[in-house]
mmCIF file with all atom_site columns, C-alpha atoms in Angstrom:
data_model
loop_
_atom_site.group_PDB
_atom_site.id
_atom_site.type_symbol
_atom_site.label_atom_id
_atom_site.label_alt_id
_atom_site.label_comp_id
_atom_site.label_asym_id
_atom_site.label_entity_id
_atom_site.label_seq_id
_atom_site.pdbx_PDB_ins_code
_atom_site.Cartn_x
_atom_site.Cartn_y
_atom_site.Cartn_z
_atom_site.occupancy
_atom_site.B_iso_or_equiv
_atom_site.pdbx_formal_charge
_atom_site.auth_seq_id
_atom_site.auth_comp_id
_atom_site.auth_asym_id
_atom_site.auth_atom_id
_atom_site.pdbx_PDB_model_num
ATOM 1   C CA . MET A 1 1   ? 73.814 -16.531 106.213 1.00 79.00 ? 464 MET A CA 1
ATOM 2   C CA . ARG A 1 2   ? 76.525 -13.888 106.176 1.00 87.00 ? 465 ARG A CA 1
ATOM 3   C CA . GLU A 1 3   ? 75.871 -10.529 104.497 1.00 91.00 ? 466 GLU A CA 1
ATOM 4   C CA . GLN A 1 4   ? 78.367 -8.615  102.379 1.00 89.00 ? 467 GLN A CA 1
ATOM 5   C CA . LEU A 1 5   ? 78.050 -5.131  100.867 1.00 92.00 ? 468 LEU A CA 1
ATOM 6   C CA . ARG A 1 6   ? 80.426 -3.873  98.166  1.00 94.00 ? 469 ARG A CA 1
ATOM 7   C CA . VAL A 1 7   ? 80.350 -0.214  97.156  1.00 97.00 ? 470 VAL A CA 1
ATOM 8   C CA . ALA A 1 8   ? 82.006 0.597   93.837  1.00 98.00 ? 471 ALA A CA 1
ATOM 9   C CA . ALA A 1 9   ? 82.213 3.413   91.290  1.00 98.00 ? 472 ALA A CA 1
ATOM 10  C CA . TYR A 1 10  ? 82.302 3.014   87.506  1.00 98.00 ? 473 TYR A CA 1
ATOM 11  C CA . ALA A 1 11  ? 82.757 5.222   84.455  1.00 98.00 ? 474 ALA A CA 1
ATOM 12  C CA . VAL A 1 12  ? 80.835 5.426   81.214  1.00 98.00 ? 475 VAL A CA 1
ATOM 13  C CA . CYS A 1 13  ? 83.376 6.943   78.804  1.00 98.00 ? 476 CYS A CA 1
ATOM 14  C CA . VAL A 1 14  ? 82.046 7.464   75.286  1.00 98.00 ? 477 VAL A CA 1
ATOM 15  C CA . ARG A 1 15  ? 84.225 9.091   72.643  1.00 97.00 ? 478 ARG A CA 1
ATOM 16  C CA . GLU A 1 16  ? 83.437 9.227   68.926  1.00 97.00 ? 479 GLU A CA 1
ATOM 17  C CA . GLU A 1 17  ? 80.619 6.675   69.351  1.00 98.00 ? 480 GLU A CA 1
ATOM 18  C CA . ARG A 1 18  ? 82.974 4.232   71.109  1.00 98.00 ? 481 ARG A CA 1
ATOM 19  C CA . LEU A 1 19  ? 82.712 2.929   74.687  1.00 98.00 ? 482 LEU A CA 1
ATOM 20  C CA . LEU A 1 20  ? 85.728 2.304   76.900  1.00 98.00 ? 483 LEU A CA 1
ATOM 21  C CA . LEU A 1 21  ? 85.590 -1.152  78.471  1.00 98.00 ? 484 LEU A CA 1
ATOM 22  C CA . ALA A 1 22  ? 87.805 -3.321  80.657  1.00 98.00 ? 485 ALA A CA 1
ATOM 23  C CA . ARG A 1 23  ? 87.810 -7.125  80.508  1.00 97.00 ? 486 ARG A CA 1
ATOM 24  C CA . TRP A 1 24  ? 87.071 -8.536  83.954  1.00 96.00 ? 487 TRP A CA 1
ATOM 25  C CA . ILE A 1 25  ? 88.318 -11.956 85.074  1.00 93.00 ? 488 ILE A CA 1
ATOM 26  C CA . SER A 1 26  ? 85.969 -13.830 87.417  1.00 88.00 ? 489 SER A CA 1
ATOM 27  C CA . ARG A 1 27  ? 87.154 -16.159 90.184  1.00 82.00 ? 490 ARG A CA 1
ATOM 28  C CA . ASP A 1 28  ? 86.571 -19.142 87.903  1.00 85.00 ? 491 ASP A CA 1
ATOM 29  C CA . GLY A 1 29  ? 88.588 -17.553 85.061  1.00 88.00 ? 492 GLY A CA 1
ATOM 30  C CA . LEU A 1 30  ? 85.647 -16.425 82.913  1.00 93.00 ? 493 LEU A CA 1
ATOM 31  C CA . ARG A 1 31  ? 86.432 -13.191 81.050  1.00 96.00 ? 494 ARG A CA 1
ATOM 32  C CA . ARG A 1 32  ? 83.677 -10.648 80.328  1.00 97.00 ? 495 ARG A CA 1
ATOM 33  C CA . TRP A 1 33  ? 83.687 -6.958  79.444  1.00 98.00 ? 496 TRP A CA 1
ATOM 34  C CA . THR A 1 34  ? 82.690 -4.405  82.061  1.00 98.00 ? 497 THR A CA 1
ATOM 35  C CA . LEU A 1 35  ? 82.790 -0.686  82.671  1.00 98.00 ? 498 LEU A CA 1
ATOM 36  C CA . PRO A 1 36  ? 86.121 0.472   84.074  1.00 98.00 ? 499 PRO A CA 1
ATOM 37  C CA . GLY A 1 37  ? 85.871 1.049   87.794  1.00 98.00 ? 500 GLY A CA 1
ATOM 38  C CA . GLY A 1 38  ? 85.822 -0.861  91.028  1.00 96.00 ? 501 GLY A CA 1
ATOM 39  C CA . GLY A 1 39  ? 85.562 -1.002  94.765  1.00 97.00 ? 502 GLY A CA 1
ATOM 40  C CA . MET A 1 40  ? 85.885 1.946   97.090  1.00 97.00 ? 503 MET A CA 1
ATOM 41  C CA . GLU A 1 41  ? 88.599 1.892   99.697  1.00 96.00 ? 504 GLU A CA 1
ATOM 42  C CA . HIS A 1 42  ? 87.623 2.799   103.262 1.00 96.00 ? 505 HIS A CA 1
ATOM 43  C CA . GLY A 1 43  ? 87.436 6.581   103.618 1.00 97.00 ? 506 GLY A CA 1
ATOM 44  C CA . GLU A 1 44  ? 87.643 7.177   99.879  1.00 98.00 ? 507 GLU A CA 1
ATOM 45  C CA . ASP A 1 45  ? 85.187 9.414   98.010  1.00 98.00 ? 508 ASP A CA 1
ATOM 46  C CA . PRO A 1 46  ? 83.382 7.688   95.075  1.00 98.00 ? 509 PRO A CA 1
ATOM 47  C CA . TYR A 1 47  ? 84.616 10.422  92.704  1.00 98.00 ? 510 TYR A CA 1
ATOM 48  C CA . ASP A 1 48  ? 88.207 9.620   93.651  1.00 98.00 ? 511 ASP A CA 1
ATOM 49  C CA . THR A 1 49  ? 87.469 5.892   93.396  1.00 98.00 ? 512 THR A CA 1
ATOM 50  C CA . VAL A 1 50  ? 86.358 6.092   89.782  1.00 98.00 ? 513 VAL A CA 1
ATOM 51  C CA . VAL A 1 51  ? 89.370 8.249   88.827  1.00 98.00 ? 514 VAL A CA 1
ATOM 52  C CA . ARG A 1 52  ? 91.775 5.799   90.508  1.00 98.00 ? 515 ARG A CA 1
ATOM 53  C CA . GLU A 1 53  ? 90.121 2.658   89.157  1.00 97.00 ? 516 GLU A CA 1
ATOM 54  C CA . VAL A 1 54  ? 89.916 3.876   85.557  1.00 98.00 ? 517 VAL A CA 1
ATOM 55  C CA . ALA A 1 55  ? 93.621 4.787   85.684  1.00 97.00 ? 518 ALA A CA 1
ATOM 56  C CA . GLU A 1 56  ? 94.515 1.357   87.103  1.00 97.00 ? 519 GLU A CA 1
ATOM 57  C CA . GLU A 1 57  ? 92.454 -0.579  84.556  1.00 97.00 ? 520 GLU A CA 1
ATOM 58  C CA . THR A 1 58  ? 92.967 1.477   81.385  1.00 98.00 ? 521 THR A CA 1
ATOM 59  C CA . GLY A 1 59  ? 95.935 3.836   81.804  1.00 97.00 ? 522 GLY A CA 1
ATOM 60  C CA . TYR A 1 60  ? 93.717 6.875   81.264  1.00 98.00 ? 523 TYR A CA 1
ATOM 61  C CA . THR A 1 61  ? 93.209 9.882   83.499  1.00 98.00 ? 524 THR A CA 1
ATOM 62  C CA . VAL A 1 62  ? 89.517 10.764  83.550  1.00 98.00 ? 525 VAL A CA 1
ATOM 63  C CA . GLU A 1 63  ? 87.350 13.583  84.794  1.00 98.00 ? 526 GLU A CA 1
ATOM 64  C CA . PRO A 1 64  ? 83.929 12.455  86.035  1.00 98.00 ? 527 PRO A CA 1
ATOM 65  C CA . THR A 1 65  ? 81.514 14.995  84.555  1.00 98.00 ? 528 THR A CA 1
ATOM 66  C CA . THR A 1 66  ? 78.069 13.741  85.583  1.00 97.00 ? 529 THR A CA 1
ATOM 67  C CA . LEU A 1 67  ? 76.690 11.417  88.211  1.00 98.00 ? 530 LEU A CA 1
ATOM 68  C CA . LEU A 1 68  ? 74.455 9.227   86.024  1.00 98.00 ? 531 LEU A CA 1
ATOM 69  C CA . GLY A 1 69  ? 72.942 7.138   88.768  1.00 97.00 ? 532 GLY A CA 1
ATOM 70  C CA . ILE A 1 70  ? 73.215 4.406   91.343  1.00 96.00 ? 533 ILE A CA 1
ATOM 71  C CA . ASP A 1 71  ? 72.456 0.757   90.710  1.00 95.00 ? 534 ASP A CA 1
ATOM 72  C CA . THR A 1 72  ? 72.226 -2.149  93.078  1.00 93.00 ? 535 THR A CA 1
ATOM 73  C CA . ALA A 1 73  ? 72.453 -5.870  92.469  1.00 90.00 ? 536 ALA A CA 1
ATOM 74  C CA . ARG A 1 74  ? 71.920 -8.668  94.968  1.00 90.00 ? 537 ARG A CA 1
ATOM 75  C CA . ARG A 1 75  ? 72.691 -12.368 94.793  1.00 87.00 ? 538 ARG A CA 1
ATOM 76  C CA . GLN A 1 76  ? 73.593 -15.330 96.940  1.00 87.00 ? 539 GLN A CA 1
ATOM 77  C CA . ASP A 1 77  ? 77.144 -16.495 96.353  1.00 78.00 ? 540 ASP A CA 1
ATOM 78  C CA . PRO A 1 78  ? 78.699 -19.795 97.399  1.00 77.00 ? 541 PRO A CA 1
ATOM 79  C CA . ARG A 1 79  ? 81.728 -19.640 99.645  1.00 75.00 ? 542 ARG A CA 1
ATOM 80  C CA . ARG A 1 80  ? 84.159 -22.175 101.072 1.00 74.00 ? 543 ARG A CA 1
ATOM 81  C CA . LEU A 1 81  ? 82.984 -25.204 103.017 1.00 77.00 ? 544 LEU A CA 1
ATOM 82  C CA . GLY A 1 82  ? 79.454 -25.038 101.628 1.00 76.00 ? 545 GLY A CA 1
ATOM 83  C CA . THR A 1 83  ? 78.588 -21.669 103.135 1.00 82.00 ? 546 THR A CA 1
ATOM 84  C CA . ARG A 1 84  ? 76.784 -18.910 101.268 1.00 87.00 ? 547 ARG A CA 1
ATOM 85  C CA . VAL A 1 85  ? 76.845 -15.134 101.434 1.00 88.00 ? 548 VAL A CA 1
ATOM 86  C CA . ASP A 1 86  ? 74.008 -12.686 100.734 1.00 92.00 ? 549 ASP A CA 1
ATOM 87  C CA . PHE A 1 87  ? 75.970 -10.308 98.488  1.00 90.00 ? 550 PHE A CA 1
ATOM 88  C CA . GLN A 1 88  ? 74.809 -6.808  97.546  1.00 93.00 ? 551 GLN A CA 1
ATOM 89  C CA . ALA A 1 89  ? 76.677 -4.554  95.125  1.00 93.00 ? 552 ALA A CA 1
ATOM 90  C CA . LEU A 1 90  ? 76.028 -0.813  95.256  1.00 96.00 ? 553 LEU A CA 1
ATOM 91  C CA . ARG A 1 91  ? 77.336 0.644   91.991  1.00 97.00 ? 554 ARG A CA 1
ATOM 92  C CA . ILE A 1 92  ? 77.801 4.383   91.512  1.00 98.00 ? 555 ILE A CA 1
ATOM 93  C CA . VAL A 1 93  ? 77.917 5.218   87.805  1.00 98.00 ? 556 VAL A CA 1
ATOM 94  C CA . TYR A 1 94  ? 79.515 8.382   86.435  1.00 98.00 ? 557 TYR A CA 1
ATOM 95  C CA . GLU A 1 95  ? 79.873 9.764   82.955  1.00 98.00 ? 558 GLU A CA 1
ATOM 96  C CA . ALA A 1 96  ? 83.541 10.626  82.505  1.00 98.00 ? 559 ALA A CA 1
ATOM 97  C CA . ARG A 1 97  ? 85.815 12.051  79.856  1.00 98.00 ? 560 ARG A CA 1
ATOM 98  C CA . VAL A 1 98  ? 89.402 11.096  79.176  1.00 98.00 ? 561 VAL A CA 1
ATOM 99  C CA . THR A 1 99  ? 91.786 13.957  79.949  1.00 98.00 ? 562 THR A CA 1
ATOM 100 C CA . GLY A 1 100 ? 95.141 12.223  79.579  1.00 98.00 ? 563 GLY A CA 1
ATOM 101 C CA . GLY A 1 101 ? 97.172 9.054   79.612  1.00 98.00 ? 564 GLY A CA 1
ATOM 102 C CA . ASP A 1 102 ? 97.539 6.253   77.093  1.00 97.00 ? 565 ASP A CA 1
ATOM 103 C CA . LEU A 1 103 ? 95.489 3.092   76.722  1.00 97.00 ? 566 LEU A CA 1
ATOM 104 C CA . ARG A 1 104 ? 97.166 0.129   78.388  1.00 96.00 ? 567 ARG A CA 1
ATOM 105 C CA . HIS A 1 105 ? 96.144 -3.137  80.028  1.00 93.00 ? 568 HIS A CA 1
ATOM 106 C CA . GLU A 1 106 ? 96.126 -3.695  83.785  1.00 92.00 ? 569 GLU A CA 1
ATOM 107 C CA . THR A 1 107 ? 98.611 -6.197  85.157  1.00 88.00 ? 570 THR A CA 1
ATOM 108 C CA . GLY A 1 108 ? 98.036 -8.119  88.361  1.00 88.00 ? 571 GLY A CA 1
ATOM 109 C CA . GLY A 1 109 ? 94.508 -6.826  88.876  1.00 90.00 ? 572 GLY A CA 1
ATOM 110 C CA . SER A 1 110 ? 90.933 -7.936  88.315  1.00 92.00 ? 573 SER A CA 1
ATOM 111 C CA . THR A 1 111 ? 91.036 -7.008  84.609  1.00 94.00 ? 574 THR A CA 1
ATOM 112 C CA . ASP A 1 112 ? 93.454 -8.055  81.897  1.00 94.00 ? 575 ASP A CA 1
ATOM 113 C CA . MET A 1 113 ? 92.577 -5.859  78.928  1.00 96.00 ? 576 MET A CA 1
ATOM 114 C CA . ALA A 1 114 ? 91.095 -2.456  78.071  1.00 98.00 ? 577 ALA A CA 1
ATOM 115 C CA . ALA A 1 115 ? 89.654 -1.403  74.724  1.00 98.00 ? 578 ALA A CA 1
ATOM 116 C CA . TRP A 1 116 ? 87.322 0.991   72.931  1.00 98.00 ? 579 TRP A CA 1
ATOM 117 C CA . TYR A 1 117 ? 84.321 -0.646  71.251  1.00 98.00 ? 580 TYR A CA 1
ATOM 118 C CA . PRO A 1 118 ? 81.850 0.925   68.834  1.00 98.00 ? 581 PRO A CA 1
ATOM 119 C CA . LEU A 1 119 ? 78.528 1.410   70.616  1.00 98.00 ? 582 LEU A CA 1
ATOM 120 C CA . ALA A 1 120 ? 76.810 -0.609  67.887  1.00 97.00 ? 583 ALA A CA 1
ATOM 121 C CA . GLU A 1 121 ? 79.027 -3.653  68.684  1.00 97.00 ? 584 GLU A CA 1
ATOM 122 C CA . VAL A 1 122 ? 78.543 -3.645  72.469  1.00 98.00 ? 585 VAL A CA 1
ATOM 123 C CA . PRO A 1 123 ? 75.359 -5.804  72.371  1.00 97.00 ? 586 PRO A CA 1
ATOM 124 C CA . ASP A 1 124 ? 77.378 -8.582  70.688  1.00 97.00 ? 587 ASP A CA 1
ATOM 125 C CA . LEU A 1 125 ? 80.120 -8.635  73.352  1.00 97.00 ? 588 LEU A CA 1
ATOM 126 C CA . ASP A 1 126 ? 80.308 -11.122 76.210  1.00 97.00 ? 589 ASP A CA 1
ATOM 127 C CA . ARG A 1 127 ? 79.684 -8.567  78.950  1.00 97.00 ? 590 ARG A CA 1
ATOM 128 C CA . VAL A 1 128 ? 78.410 -8.153  82.497  1.00 95.00 ? 591 VAL A CA 1
ATOM 129 C CA . GLY A 1 129 ? 74.983 -6.581  83.080  1.00 94.00 ? 592 GLY A CA 1
ATOM 130 C CA . LEU A 1 130 ? 76.586 -3.410  84.435  1.00 96.00 ? 593 LEU A CA 1
ATOM 131 C CA . VAL A 1 131 ? 77.559 -2.417  80.887  1.00 98.00 ? 594 VAL A CA 1
ATOM 132 C CA . ASP A 1 132 ? 73.892 -2.354  79.865  1.00 96.00 ? 595 ASP A CA 1
ATOM 133 C CA . VAL A 1 133 ? 72.926 -0.524  83.056  1.00 96.00 ? 596 VAL A CA 1
ATOM 134 C CA . GLY A 1 134 ? 75.613 2.109   82.492  1.00 97.00 ? 597 GLY A CA 1
ATOM 135 C CA . LEU A 1 135 ? 74.673 2.653   78.868  1.00 97.00 ? 598 LEU A CA 1
ATOM 136 C CA . ARG A 1 136 ? 71.013 2.896   79.738  1.00 96.00 ? 599 ARG A CA 1
ATOM 137 C CA . LEU A 1 137 ? 71.741 5.476   82.451  1.00 97.00 ? 600 LEU A CA 1
ATOM 138 C CA . TRP A 1 138 ? 73.914 7.385   79.948  1.00 98.00 ? 601 TRP A CA 1
ATOM 139 C CA . ARG A 1 139 ? 71.239 7.339   77.237  1.00 97.00 ? 602 ARG A CA 1
ATOM 140 C CA . GLU A 1 140 ? 68.136 7.912   79.362  1.00 95.00 ? 603 GLU A CA 1
ATOM 141 C CA . ARG A 1 141 ? 69.593 10.115  82.119  1.00 97.00 ? 604 ARG A CA 1
ATOM 142 C CA . PRO A 1 142 ? 66.765 9.530   84.591  1.00 95.00 ? 605 PRO A CA 1
ATOM 143 C CA . ARG A 1 143 ? 66.319 12.540  86.851  1.00 94.00 ? 606 ARG A CA 1
ATOM 144 C CA . SER A 1 144 ? 66.251 10.297  89.899  1.00 94.00 ? 607 SER A CA 1
ATOM 145 C CA . GLY A 1 145 ? 69.424 8.456   88.826  1.00 95.00 ? 608 GLY A CA 1
ATOM 146 C CA . HIS A 1 146 ? 67.461 5.230   89.170  1.00 93.00 ? 609 HIS A CA 1
ATOM 147 C CA . LEU A 1 147 ? 66.277 2.808   86.509  1.00 90.00 ? 610 LEU A CA 1
ATOM 148 C CA . PRO A 1 148 ? 62.968 1.007   86.972  1.00 82.00 ? 611 PRO A CA 1
ATOM 149 C CA . VAL A 1 149 ? 63.350 -2.591  88.121  1.00 70.00 ? 612 VAL A CA 1
ATOM 150 C CA . PRO A 1 150 ? 63.340 -5.116  86.587  1.00 60.00 ? 613 PRO A CA 1
ATOM 151 C CA . TYR A 1 151 ? 65.263 -4.210  83.488  1.00 49.00 ? 614 TYR A CA 1
ATOM 152 C CA . PRO A 1 152 ? 67.344 -6.132  80.949  1.00 50.00 ? 615 PRO A CA 1
ATOM 153 C CA . GLY A 1 153 ? 70.787 -7.179  82.146  1.00 47.00 ? 616 GLY A CA 1
ATOM 154 C CA . ARG A 1 154 ? 69.698 -7.495  85.768  1.00 47.00 ? 617 ARG A CA 1
#
């Protein structure tokens, strides 16, 4: 079985009790809310990744203010011709604040919409587990930057 590692950086942006989210489109067309962010390019610093990705997906310029933690997820994914891949996602999660720009939707990317949602409404959204991980890191701020496993949303 082939192995694949994806390193990505994401932002938890909370303003006036609202969370900034981007709506991710899966390969099969399913749409679910996620934290703005995405994959690192070779040679790129994670800090720069989260700034670039948030701008691409939401139109906002952000300043990462705190490294909240690192999360990892692992699964086996089907690929073409009946093959499978052992996929691991390493997700670097920052707290960030908006410093400029205007909210807009990404075109031609992995997301199709960006929006602010009241924190109280987030549990009712169709969302990926990373949203819960990011909010838990933001609320609990574990000194190690690591949440105990297993935890909800994983």
